[in-house]
Short mmCIF file of C-alpha atoms and ligand atoms in Angstrom, two decimals:
data_model
loop_
_atom_site.label_atom_id
_atom_site.label_comp_id
_atom_site.label_asym_id
_atom_site.label_seq_id
_atom_site.Cartn_x
_atom_site.Cartn_y
_atom_site.Cartn_z
CA UNK A 1 -14.72 4.98 38.48
CA UNK A 2 -17.72 3.85 36.50
CA UNK A 3 -15.54 3.70 33.41
CA UNK A 4 -12.98 1.53 35.15
CA UNK A 5 -15.65 -0.93 36.17
CA UNK A 6 -17.10 -0.93 32.68
CA UNK A 7 -13.70 -1.76 31.16
CA UNK A 8 -12.84 -4.43 33.66
CA UNK A 9 -11.91 -7.61 31.89
CA UNK A 10 -12.49 -6.09 28.47
CA UNK A 11 -11.02 -8.17 25.72
CA UNK A 12 -8.41 -6.14 23.84
CA UNK A 13 -8.10 -7.46 20.32
CA UNK A 14 -4.51 -7.28 19.18
CA UNK A 15 -3.37 -7.24 15.59
CA UNK A 16 -2.22 -10.65 14.39
CA UNK A 17 -2.83 -12.89 11.40
CA UNK A 18 -6.46 -13.14 10.26
CA UNK A 19 -7.56 -9.88 11.86
CA UNK A 20 -9.24 -7.15 9.84
CA UNK A 21 -7.61 -3.84 10.66
CA UNK A 22 -8.79 -0.29 9.96
CA UNK A 23 -6.08 2.36 9.91
CA UNK A 24 -5.57 6.03 9.43
CA UNK A 25 -2.14 6.84 8.06
CA UNK A 26 0.03 9.61 6.71
CA UNK A 27 2.96 8.59 4.49
CA UNK A 28 5.98 10.84 3.91
CA UNK A 29 9.31 10.35 2.17
CA UNK A 30 12.70 11.13 3.77
CA UNK A 31 12.44 14.77 2.74
CA UNK A 32 9.11 15.12 4.51
CA UNK A 33 7.03 15.28 1.33
CA UNK A 34 3.53 13.90 1.69
CA UNK A 35 3.22 10.80 -0.54
CA UNK A 36 -0.13 9.43 0.53
CA UNK A 37 -2.70 9.57 3.26
CA UNK A 38 -5.82 7.64 4.11
CA UNK A 39 -9.27 9.11 3.94
CA UNK A 40 -10.64 9.16 7.45
CA UNK A 41 -11.10 5.59 8.65
CA UNK A 42 -11.46 4.12 5.18
CA UNK A 43 -8.26 2.09 4.86
CA UNK A 44 -8.93 -1.55 5.74
CA UNK A 45 -6.73 -4.61 5.26
CA UNK A 46 -6.53 -8.28 6.21
CA UNK A 47 -3.48 -8.89 8.40
CA UNK A 48 -1.21 -11.74 7.30
CA UNK A 49 -2.52 -11.87 3.72
CA UNK A 50 0.16 -9.63 2.16
CA UNK A 51 -2.41 -6.91 1.53
CA UNK A 52 0.09 -4.25 2.66
CA UNK A 53 3.88 -3.87 2.55
CA UNK A 54 5.78 -6.24 4.89
CA UNK A 55 7.51 -3.50 6.92
CA UNK A 56 4.20 -1.92 7.90
CA UNK A 57 2.51 -5.25 8.56
CA UNK A 58 5.35 -6.32 10.89
CA UNK A 59 5.26 -3.01 12.78
CA UNK A 60 1.54 -3.42 13.47
CA UNK A 61 1.72 -6.85 15.12
CA UNK A 62 0.43 -6.65 18.71
CA UNK A 63 -1.10 -3.18 18.32
CA UNK A 64 -4.73 -2.57 19.26
CA UNK A 65 -7.51 -0.06 18.67
CA UNK A 66 -6.41 3.43 19.72
CA UNK A 67 -2.68 2.77 19.34
CA UNK A 68 -0.58 5.27 17.42
CA UNK A 69 2.79 4.48 15.91
CA UNK A 70 5.46 6.08 13.76
CA UNK A 71 7.50 3.72 11.66
CA UNK A 72 10.25 4.25 9.11
CA UNK A 73 10.46 1.48 6.52
CA UNK A 74 13.42 0.77 4.26
CA UNK A 75 12.79 0.07 0.54
CA UNK A 76 13.59 -3.64 1.05
CA UNK A 77 10.56 -3.94 3.36
CA UNK A 78 8.40 -1.67 1.23
CA UNK A 79 8.29 -1.50 -2.58
CA UNK A 80 11.81 -2.80 -3.18
CA UNK A 81 14.96 -1.14 -4.41
CA UNK A 82 15.07 0.55 -7.79
CA UNK A 83 16.22 -1.61 -10.69
CA UNK A 84 17.71 0.34 -13.59
CA UNK A 85 17.09 -2.72 -15.78
CA UNK A 86 13.42 -1.86 -15.61
CA UNK A 87 13.99 1.44 -17.38
CA UNK A 88 13.93 1.22 -21.16
CA UNK A 89 13.50 3.17 -24.35
CA UNK A 90 10.54 2.27 -26.52
CA UNK A 91 9.23 3.65 -29.77
CA UNK A 92 6.64 6.40 -29.51
CA UNK A 93 4.44 4.39 -31.86
CA UNK A 94 3.77 1.98 -28.98
CA UNK A 95 1.61 4.67 -27.41
CA UNK A 96 -0.61 5.25 -30.44
CA UNK A 97 -4.05 6.23 -29.29
CA UNK A 98 -2.91 5.84 -25.70
CA UNK A 99 -3.55 9.33 -24.44
CA UNK A 100 -1.08 11.92 -23.23
CA UNK A 101 2.57 11.13 -23.75
CA UNK A 102 4.19 13.25 -21.09
CA UNK A 103 6.63 12.80 -18.22
CA UNK A 104 4.89 11.28 -15.21
CA UNK A 105 2.00 9.74 -17.16
CA UNK A 106 1.33 6.09 -16.29
CA UNK A 107 0.33 3.24 -18.57
CA UNK A 108 -0.43 -0.42 -18.19
CA UNK A 109 2.00 -2.69 -19.98
CA UNK A 110 2.59 -6.41 -20.21
CA UNK A 111 5.69 -7.75 -18.47
CA UNK A 112 7.95 -10.60 -19.63
CA UNK A 113 5.83 -13.23 -17.85
CA UNK A 114 2.54 -11.81 -19.06
CA UNK A 115 1.97 -9.91 -15.81
CA UNK A 116 0.45 -6.43 -15.83
CA UNK A 117 2.93 -3.68 -15.04
CA UNK A 118 2.39 -0.01 -14.44
CA UNK A 119 5.02 1.96 -16.30
CA UNK A 120 5.73 5.63 -15.79
CA UNK A 121 7.06 7.86 -18.56
CA UNK A 122 10.43 9.18 -17.45
CA UNK A 123 11.49 11.08 -20.57
CA UNK A 124 9.98 11.97 -23.94
CA UNK A 125 12.26 12.29 -26.97
CA UNK A 126 11.52 12.87 -30.63
CA UNK A 127 10.71 9.31 -31.66
CA UNK A 128 11.25 7.44 -28.44
CA UNK A 129 9.96 7.42 -24.92
CA UNK A 130 11.83 6.31 -21.80
CA UNK A 131 9.58 4.21 -19.59
CA UNK A 132 10.25 3.12 -16.02
CA UNK A 133 8.57 -0.07 -14.76
CA UNK A 134 9.79 0.36 -11.20
CA UNK A 135 7.03 0.93 -8.66
CA UNK A 136 6.78 4.71 -8.14
CA UNK A 137 7.72 4.15 -4.49
CA UNK A 138 10.61 1.74 -5.21
CA UNK A 139 13.86 2.85 -3.58
CA UNK A 140 12.11 5.17 -1.16
CA UNK A 141 12.33 5.18 2.62
CA UNK A 142 8.71 5.35 3.76
CA UNK A 143 7.76 7.13 6.97
CA UNK A 144 4.31 6.28 8.28
CA UNK A 145 2.33 7.88 11.09
CA UNK A 146 -0.39 5.37 11.80
CA UNK A 147 -3.44 5.23 14.10
CA UNK A 148 -5.23 1.95 14.64
CA UNK A 149 -8.96 2.67 14.29
CA UNK A 150 -10.44 -0.82 14.62
CA UNK A 151 -9.35 -4.45 14.89
CA UNK A 152 -11.85 -7.27 14.34
CA UNK A 153 -11.93 -10.93 13.47
CA UNK A 154 -12.05 -11.76 9.77
CA UNK A 155 -15.03 -13.75 8.51
CA UNK A 156 -14.37 -17.20 7.05
CA UNK A 157 -15.27 -15.83 3.63
CA UNK A 158 -12.71 -13.03 3.97
CA UNK A 159 -10.03 -15.55 4.96
CA UNK A 160 -10.90 -17.71 1.98
CA UNK A 161 -10.60 -14.75 -0.40
CA UNK A 162 -7.54 -13.22 1.26
CA UNK A 163 -9.05 -9.73 1.45
CA UNK A 164 -11.56 -7.64 3.37
CA UNK A 165 -15.24 -7.38 2.42
CA UNK A 166 -17.60 -4.50 3.12
CA UNK A 167 -16.75 -0.83 3.68
CA UNK A 168 -13.23 -0.06 2.44
CA UNK A 169 -12.86 -3.61 1.09
CA UNK A 170 -14.11 -5.65 -1.82
CA UNK A 171 -17.76 -5.63 -2.79
CA UNK A 172 -18.75 -8.77 -4.68
ZN1 ZN B 1 -13.77 -11.51 -1.67
#
């Protein structure tokens, strides 16, 4: 009874744009393989600032501290579909001094518009290397089990920067 009285009229903060949200999550692919998981209570994002994939952001709208949800997100609402045009053969000499050339190794490369891409080595041949510039999670159905740990208002500085400051966020 004391608890009920204590909670009477409590303001439940729901997730919406400009809220800072702390989550715990477990991410699995369609085969049930673990792809990623948060360290306890350390994943923080600014809602509405495209800090996270759209499918997950949409599923979290209206949730509050203590809510749990399971959501399955199609590639279109996650990291996009795979594009075979982003797979290409390059000369091995491009990797000179660049560390291990082996399948699965990732390198930074410059894209056609000068943007930074992460490419993954898909195949190693005698003189050439097949690199894949698709996001490693492109084309995958993503299954999240999420717990909402905390929801708070963003500071005006966080809104200006478009990201979270402090623990789990940016420090600058
Ligand atoms: Zn900042």
